[in-house]
Each structure stands twice: as C-alpha cells, then as structure tokens.
Amino acid sequence: MFIATLLTNPAKTKLDPALVENLRNAWGGGDAVWLSADEAAEFTLAEQPGNQWDVWQDLQDLGVDLIVQPLAGRRKKMLLADMDSTMIQQECIDELAAEAGIGERVAEITARAMNGELDFEGALLERVGLLKGLPEAIIEKVLAERITFMPGGKALLATMKANGGYAALVSGGFTAFTAKVAAELGFDENHANTLIVEDGALNGDVGRPILGKQAKVDQLERITAKLGLSEADVIAVGDGANDLGMLGRAGSGVALHAKPSVAAQCDIRINHGDLTALLFLQGYARADFAA
C-alpha cells in the first residue's frame, strides 16, 4: 500500500480540492484526507503509479509538491538534518564572507560545491582560507544580523520530539552556528566543522577530520546504533550534494529546495512547502503539530 501526499506553500498557492479529487480518481485512490486546509492532503493507493513523475512535473508548474511513498513505516523516530539552506535560510560561510567583503567570490564556490561540481573538502578549505584574519567577533554579528530560520523548523522539531523522536543536526558548516541553531530549535545533538581561531581571529583553517558527505553517513550509522534504531526509522533532510549519502541511506530522504542535480537523485522532493512538509509526509495533520 502506498500513500500520495500533495502540499503547497499556502502563502503562495492554495491546494485546490478539485485537483486532489481529480488525481485521486485518475489513480483509483482511497478517500482524500485533508491534513491542513488549503495546504496538504493525502490519499492511499494500491500501487505506485507509473506516471508519477509526469504528474509531479505538471503539479510543480502549479506550485504543488507531490510525494508517493509506502504507507507502512512512514512515521519516523529520528530526524537527521543539514543546517545551511535547510534549517536556516542562508549558507553561514557565505554570510561570513559577505562581512569580509568577498561574498560573491565565496558564494560562487559554495553554489558549485553544493551542486556537486567541486570536491566538498577542497571547496571548504578554499573558502575558509579566504576568511583568514576575520575577527572572531564577526561570528556573533552574523548570527544576530544575517541568520534566519527556515519556516516550519520549530514545529517539525517540537512535534517529532513530542512523539518520542530524536533529532540530530549534522552540517558541513561550523560548530559556532550549529550550536546556536540546535539550542534554539531543540536538537538533541549537533555536529559540524570547527573554525580555528588564533589571537581573536580566524586563521583560515578548520579542525580535522573535516565533516563532509561521508561524515554525515557515519553520524547516521553511529546515532541509529546508539539509539537502537534502524536506518529505516530515520527521516533525513538536506539540499546539497554532500547530503546525498545520508538522504539515500535514511528511510525517508527529503531534498528540500535542493539543487536540481541533488533533487534528481531523491524520490522525495519538496520545492514549494516548508519544513512542516516533513510532518505532513509522516501523516501528521496541522492540528497535531506541537508548536
């Protein structure tokens, strides 16, 4: 048995009941259940539709996300999340670079790395090297003035934890940012790279080993083993090429507003909804949200 979920960003597009009914009828689905008025609905399916991705593309053009997944086991016990452009709306290294006056140069490298065009570790070291000499105090300034949370993050964390879930933030960014984001949103643990500071300024390097694509997979393995969970119990979310390893291994791997080359390798793609989409995918209605 499968379940189809349709959702939107209601601030931009209302989910049309007629659209839901037409698709349900075309696919021979069960009765539609509305998880949130104007925003999210679902219906069961006996089998996975052969034209799923053609319909997905048509709905993308209408501002609607479509996900078809197995019904059994869709509610997860653990969240594993990327930080930059996932739990926050920015790339922290790009914001540091903007303060240093080299924002465009660093942002270009970041975009290419997240799209999988550059080796992650090499690109990270190149960008951090460009920040050499930046006062450590700039980090707090960026956190206070430039970093904003992705909509839906607090509801996602609060609801999963209220239902016994565990949450880990695993980022190729920096601990100075993940510690603040994790504390604010309620993550149980966080892991990232460490910017090395000497005499009150960044020295242009990071601590070793570097946390990249494989390290995210390693954390998935370590945390699930620690908790006695299987990888099928995990919902992972990210947007960049260095997230593909954990997205592919998790029971549900969600490409959130991801780079096209990344989204193309994931079966769950959220381009219009926010982080609450991860709750709708698990069958939570908005009335069930803890925050």
GROMACS .gro file of N, CA, C and O in nm, residues 193-271:
model
  316
  193ASN      N    1   3.193   2.134   1.142
  193ASN     CA    2   3.335   2.164   1.140
  193ASN      C    3   3.367   2.278   1.235
  193ASN      O    4   3.281   2.361   1.265
  194THR      N    5   3.492   2.282   1.280
  194THR     CA    6   3.534   2.383   1.378
  194THR      C    7   3.629   2.483   1.313
  194THR      O    8   3.735   2.445   1.262
  195LEU      N    9   3.589   2.608   1.313
  195LEU     CA   10   3.676   2.715   1.265
  195LEU      C   11   3.788   2.736   1.368
  195LEU      O   12   3.762   2.748   1.487
  196ILE      N   13   3.913   2.738   1.323
  196ILE     CA   14   4.026   2.756   1.414
  196ILE      C   15   4.052   2.905   1.433
  196ILE      O   16   4.063   2.981   1.335
  197VAL      N   17   4.060   2.944   1.559
  197VAL     CA   18   4.079   3.084   1.595
  197VAL      C   19   4.214   3.101   1.665
  197VAL      O   20   4.249   3.023   1.753
  198GLU      N   21   4.290   3.201   1.623
  198GLU     CA   22   4.417   3.234   1.686
  198GLU      C   23   4.423   3.384   1.710
  198GLU      O   24   4.397   3.463   1.619
  199ASP      N   25   4.451   3.421   1.834
  199ASP     CA   26   4.462   3.563   1.870
  199ASP      C   27   4.338   3.643   1.830
  199ASP      O   28   4.348   3.755   1.778
  200GLY      N   29   4.221   3.582   1.851
  200GLY     CA   30   4.096   3.652   1.828
  200GLY      C   31   4.053   3.664   1.684
  200GLY      O   32   3.959   3.739   1.652
  201ALA      N   33   4.120   3.590   1.593
  201ALA     CA   34   4.084   3.598   1.451
  201ALA      C   35   4.087   3.460   1.389
  201ALA      O   36   4.156   3.369   1.437
  202LEU      N   37   4.011   3.442   1.282
  202LEU     CA   38   4.012   3.316   1.209
  202LEU      C   39   4.149   3.298   1.143
  202LEU      O   40   4.202   3.392   1.082
  203ASN      N   41   4.205   3.176   1.153
  203ASN     CA   42   4.338   3.156   1.096
  203ASN      C   43   4.334   3.097   0.956
  203ASN      O   44   4.436   3.064   0.897
  204GLY      N   45   4.212   3.081   0.902
  204GLY     CA   46   4.199   3.033   0.764
  204GLY      C   47   4.197   2.882   0.751
  204GLY      O   48   4.213   2.830   0.640
  205ASP      N   49   4.173   2.811   0.862
  205ASP     CA   50   4.171   2.666   0.855
  205ASP      C   51   4.059   2.613   0.946
  205ASP      O   52   4.001   2.687   1.026
  206VAL      N   53   4.029   2.485   0.932
  206VAL     CA   54   3.930   2.418   1.016
  206VAL      C   55   3.992   2.295   1.080
  206VAL      O   56   4.092   2.242   1.030
  207GLY      N   57   3.932   2.249   1.188
  207GLY     CA   58   3.980   2.130   1.256
  207GLY      C   59   3.961   2.006   1.170
  207GLY      O   60   3.876   2.002   1.082
  208ARG      N   61   4.041   1.905   1.198
  208ARG     CA   62   4.031   1.777   1.128
  208ARG      C   63   3.976   1.672   1.224
  208ARG      O   64   3.997   1.680   1.344
  209PRO      N   65   3.908   1.568   1.175
  209PRO     CA   66   3.872   1.547   1.034
  209PRO      C   67   3.760   1.639   0.990
  209PRO      O   68   3.680   1.684   1.072
  210ILE      N   69   3.755   1.667   0.861
  210ILE     CA   70   3.651   1.753   0.807
  210ILE      C   71   3.520   1.676   0.795
  210ILE      O   72   3.519   1.562   0.748
  211LEU      N   73   3.414   1.737   0.839
  211LEU     CA   74   3.282   1.675   0.829
  211LEU      C   75   3.222   1.706   0.693
  211LEU      O   76   3.188   1.821   0.664
  212GLY      N   77   3.212   1.605   0.611
  212GLY     CA   78   3.156   1.621   0.476
  212GLY      C   79   3.053   1.513   0.449
  212GLY      O   80   2.984   1.467   0.539
  213LYS      N   81   3.045   1.470   0.324
  213LYS     CA   82   2.942   1.374   0.283
  213LYS      C   83   2.949   1.243   0.359
  213LYS      O   84   2.850   1.195   0.414
  214GLN      N   85   3.070   1.183   0.368
  214GLN     CA   86   3.083   1.054   0.435
  214GLN      C   87   3.061   1.068   0.585
  214GLN      O   88   3.003   0.979   0.649
  215ALA      N   89   3.104   1.180   0.642
  215ALA     CA   90   3.087   1.200   0.786
  215ALA      C   91   2.940   1.206   0.823
  215ALA      O   92   2.901   1.165   0.934
  216LYS      N   93   2.857   1.257   0.734
  216LYS     CA   94   2.713   1.261   0.762
  216LYS      C   95   2.656   1.119   0.766
  216LYS      O   96   2.573   1.086   0.850
  217VAL      N   97   2.703   1.034   0.675
  217VAL     CA   98   2.662   0.894   0.675
  217VAL      C   99   2.712   0.825   0.803
  217VAL      O  100   2.639   0.746   0.866
  218ASP      N  101   2.835   0.857   0.842
  218ASP     CA  102   2.892   0.798   0.963
  218ASP      C  103   2.809   0.835   1.085
  218ASP      O  104   2.786   0.752   1.174
  219GLN      N  105   2.763   0.960   1.091
  219GLN     CA  106   2.680   1.002   1.204
  219GLN      C  107   2.544   0.931   1.201
  219GLN      O  108   2.491   0.895   1.306
  220LEU      N  109   2.490   0.910   1.082
  220LEU     CA  110   2.365   0.834   1.071
  220LEU      C  111   2.383   0.694   1.129
  220LEU      O  112   2.300   0.648   1.208
  221GLU      N  113   2.492   0.629   1.094
  221GLU     CA  114   2.519   0.495   1.145
  221GLU      C  115   2.541   0.497   1.295
  221GLU      O  116   2.489   0.412   1.369
  222ARG      N  117   2.619   0.593   1.343
  222ARG     CA  118   2.652   0.598   1.486
  222ARG      C  119   2.529   0.625   1.572
  222ARG      O  120   2.506   0.558   1.673
  223ILE      N  121   2.450   0.723   1.531
  223ILE     CA  122   2.336   0.763   1.614
  223ILE      C  123   2.228   0.656   1.616
  223ILE      O  124   2.171   0.626   1.720
  224THR      N  125   2.201   0.596   1.500
  224THR     CA  126   2.099   0.491   1.499
  224THR      C  127   2.144   0.371   1.583
  224THR      O  128   2.064   0.311   1.655
  225ALA      N  129   2.273   0.338   1.577
  225ALA     CA  130   2.325   0.228   1.659
  225ALA      C  131   2.311   0.262   1.807
  225ALA      O  132   2.272   0.177   1.888
  226LYS      N  133   2.343   0.386   1.841
  226LYS     CA  134   2.333   0.429   1.981
  226LYS      C  135   2.191   0.420   2.033
  226LYS      O  136   2.167   0.381   2.149
  227LEU      N  137   2.095   0.455   1.949
  227LEU     CA  138   1.954   0.459   1.990
  227LEU      C  139   1.883   0.325   1.970
  227LEU      O  140   1.768   0.311   2.011
  228GLY      N  141   1.951   0.231   1.906
  228GLY     CA  142   1.887   0.104   1.878
  228GLY      C  143   1.782   0.113   1.769
  228GLY      O  144   1.684   0.038   1.767
  229LEU      N  145   1.803   0.204   1.673
  229LEU     CA  146   1.710   0.224   1.562
  229LEU      C  147   1.769   0.167   1.434
  229LEU      O  148   1.890   0.148   1.423
  230SER      N  149   1.684   0.146   1.337
  230SER     CA  150   1.732   0.111   1.203
  230SER      C  151   1.734   0.238   1.119
  230SER      O  152   1.671   0.338   1.153
  231GLU      N  153   1.807   0.233   1.009
  231GLU     CA  154   1.811   0.349   0.919
  231GLU      C  155   1.673   0.377   0.860
  231GLU      O  156   1.641   0.490   0.825
  232ALA      N  157   1.588   0.274   0.854
  232ALA     CA  158   1.452   0.293   0.804
  232ALA      C  159   1.369   0.380   0.898
  232ALA      O  160   1.266   0.435   0.858
  233ASP      N  161   1.413   0.395   1.023
  233ASP     CA  162   1.342   0.476   1.122
  233ASP      C  163   1.374   0.625   1.110
  233ASP      O  164   1.323   0.706   1.187
  234VAL      N  165   1.459   0.661   1.014
  234VAL     CA  166   1.512   0.798   1.005
  234VAL      C  167   1.449   0.874   0.888
  234VAL      O  168   1.435   0.820   0.778
  235ILE      N  169   1.417   1.000   0.914
  235ILE     CA  170   1.385   1.093   0.806
  235ILE      C  171   1.499   1.195   0.803
  235ILE      O  172   1.534   1.256   0.904
  236ALA      N  173   1.565   1.205   0.688
  236ALA     CA  174   1.678   1.297   0.672
  236ALA      C  175   1.639   1.406   0.573
  236ALA      O  176   1.562   1.382   0.480
  237VAL      N  177   1.696   1.524   0.594
  237VAL     CA  178   1.662   1.637   0.506
  237VAL      C  179   1.787   1.719   0.477
  237VAL      O  180   1.871   1.743   0.564
  238GLY      N  181   1.802   1.759   0.350
  238GLY     CA  182   1.915   1.839   0.309
  238GLY      C  183   1.893   1.894   0.169
  238GLY      O  184   1.790   1.867   0.107
  239ASP      N  185   1.991   1.970   0.121
  239ASP     CA  186   1.974   2.035  -0.010
  239ASP      C  187   2.094   2.024  -0.101
  239ASP      O  188   2.085   2.058  -0.219
  240GLY      N  189   2.209   1.980  -0.049
  240GLY     CA  190   2.330   1.983  -0.128
  240GLY      C  191   2.387   1.846  -0.161
  240GLY      O  192   2.343   1.744  -0.108
  241ALA      N  193   2.487   1.845  -0.249
  241ALA     CA  194   2.546   1.719  -0.293
  241ALA      C  195   2.607   1.642  -0.176
  241ALA      O  196   2.608   1.518  -0.176
  242ASN      N  197   2.659   1.713  -0.076
  242ASN     CA  198   2.719   1.643   0.038
  242ASN      C  199   2.614   1.581   0.130
  242ASN      O  200   2.648   1.512   0.226
  243ASP      N  201   2.485   1.602   0.101
  243ASP     CA  202   2.378   1.539   0.178
  243ASP      C  203   2.329   1.409   0.114
  243ASP      O  204   2.253   1.334   0.176
  244LEU      N  205   2.370   1.382  -0.009
  244LEU     CA  206   2.313   1.269  -0.083
  244LEU      C  207   2.338   1.135  -0.015
  244LEU      O  208   2.253   1.046  -0.020
  245GLY      N  209   2.450   1.120   0.050
  245GLY     CA  210   2.479   0.994   0.118
  245GLY      C  211   2.377   0.963   0.226
  245GLY      O  212   2.318   0.854   0.230
  246MET      N  213   2.352   1.060   0.313
  246MET     CA  214   2.256   1.036   0.422
  246MET      C  215   2.113   1.032   0.370
  246MET      O  216   2.029   0.957   0.422
  247LEU      N  217   2.082   1.109   0.267
  247LEU     CA  218   1.947   1.106   0.210
  247LEU      C  219   1.917   0.971   0.147
  247LEU      O  220   1.805   0.921   0.154
  248GLY      N  221   2.019   0.912   0.086
  248GLY     CA  222   2.000   0.781   0.023
  248GLY      C  223   1.988   0.667   0.123
  248GLY      O  224   1.922   0.567   0.096
  249ARG      N  225   2.051   0.683   0.238
  249ARG     CA  226   2.050   0.576   0.338
  249ARG      C  227   1.930   0.582   0.431
  249ARG      O  228   1.886   0.478   0.482
  250ALA      N  229   1.877   0.700   0.457
  250ALA     CA  230   1.766   0.714   0.550
  250ALA      C  231   1.639   0.653   0.494
  250ALA      O  232   1.621   0.643   0.372
  251GLY      N  233   1.549   0.612   0.584
  251GLY     CA  234   1.422   0.556   0.540
  251GLY      C  235   1.346   0.652   0.451
  251GLY      O  236   1.287   0.613   0.350
  252SER      N  237   1.348   0.781   0.487
  252SER     CA  238   1.292   0.887   0.403
  252SER      C  239   1.398   0.994   0.386
  252SER      O  240   1.440   1.057   0.484
  253GLY      N  241   1.443   1.014   0.263
  253GLY     CA  242   1.542   1.117   0.235
  253GLY      C  243   1.476   1.230   0.159
  253GLY      O  244   1.430   1.212   0.047
  254VAL      N  245   1.470   1.347   0.223
  254VAL     CA  246   1.395   1.461   0.168
  254VAL      C  247   1.491   1.565   0.112
  254VAL      O  248   1.573   1.621   0.185
  255ALA      N  249   1.479   1.593  -0.018
  255ALA     CA  250   1.553   1.701  -0.082
  255ALA      C  251   1.468   1.827  -0.068
  255ALA      O  252   1.363   1.839  -0.133
  256LEU      N  253   1.509   1.918   0.018
  256LEU     CA  254   1.431   2.039   0.048
  256LEU      C  255   1.487   2.158  -0.029
  256LEU      O  256   1.601   2.201  -0.004
  257HIS      N  257   1.408   2.213  -0.123
  257HIS     CA  258   1.451   2.328  -0.202
  257HIS      C  259   1.594   2.303  -0.252
  257HIS      O  260   1.680   2.391  -0.244
  258ALA      N  261   1.617   2.183  -0.300
  258ALA     CA  262   1.752   2.136  -0.331
  258ALA      C  263   1.801   2.182  -0.468
  258ALA      O  264   1.722   2.222  -0.555
  259LYS      N  265   1.932   2.173  -0.484
  259LYS     CA  266   1.991   2.197  -0.614
  259LYS      C  267   1.935   2.093  -0.711
  259LYS      O  268   1.913   1.977  -0.674
  260PRO      N  269   1.907   2.130  -0.837
  260PRO     CA  270   1.844   2.037  -0.932
  260PRO      C  271   1.915   1.903  -0.944
  260PRO      O  272   1.850   1.798  -0.951
  261SER      N  273   2.047   1.905  -0.947
  261SER     CA  274   2.121   1.780  -0.962
  261SER      C  275   2.106   1.692  -0.840
  261SER      O  276   2.119   1.569  -0.848
  262VAL      N  277   2.079   1.753  -0.724
  262VAL     CA  278   2.058   1.677  -0.600
  262VAL      C  279   1.915   1.622  -0.596
  262VAL      O  280   1.893   1.504  -0.570
  263ALA      N  281   1.819   1.707  -0.625
  263ALA     CA  282   1.679   1.666  -0.622
  263ALA      C  283   1.654   1.550  -0.718
  263ALA      O  284   1.576   1.459  -0.688
  264ALA      N  285   1.722   1.551  -0.832
  264ALA     CA  286   1.701   1.446  -0.932
  264ALA      C  287   1.737   1.308  -0.881
  264ALA      O  288   1.692   1.208  -0.936
  265GLN      N  289   1.817   1.301  -0.773
  265GLN     CA  290   1.858   1.173  -0.717
  265GLN      C  291   1.776   1.132  -0.595
  265GLN      O  292   1.809   1.033  -0.529
  266CYS      N  293   1.671   1.207  -0.566
  266CYS     CA  294   1.588   1.179  -0.449
  266CYS      C  295   1.443   1.158  -0.490
  266CYS      O  296   1.392   1.226  -0.578
  267ASP      N  297   1.376   1.065  -0.425
  267ASP     CA  298   1.236   1.037  -0.455
  267ASP      C  299   1.141   1.132  -0.383
  267ASP      O  300   1.025   1.144  -0.424
  268ILE      N  301   1.187   1.194  -0.275
  268ILE     CA  302   1.104   1.289  -0.202
  268ILE      C  303   1.163   1.428  -0.221
  268ILE      O  304   1.272   1.458  -0.172
  269ARG      N  305   1.091   1.511  -0.295
  269ARG     CA  306   1.141   1.645  -0.331
  269ARG      C  307   1.039   1.748  -0.286
  269ARG      O  308   0.923   1.746  -0.330
  270ILE      N  309   1.082   1.839  -0.200
  270ILE     CA  310   0.996   1.948  -0.154
  270ILE      C  311   1.052   2.078  -0.208
  270ILE      O  312   1.158   2.125  -0.165
  271ASN      N  313   0.981   2.136  -0.304
  271ASN     CA  314   1.025   2.262  -0.365
  271ASN      C  315   0.936   2.380  -0.327
  271ASN      O  316   0.976   2.496  -0.343
   0.00000   0.00000   0.00000
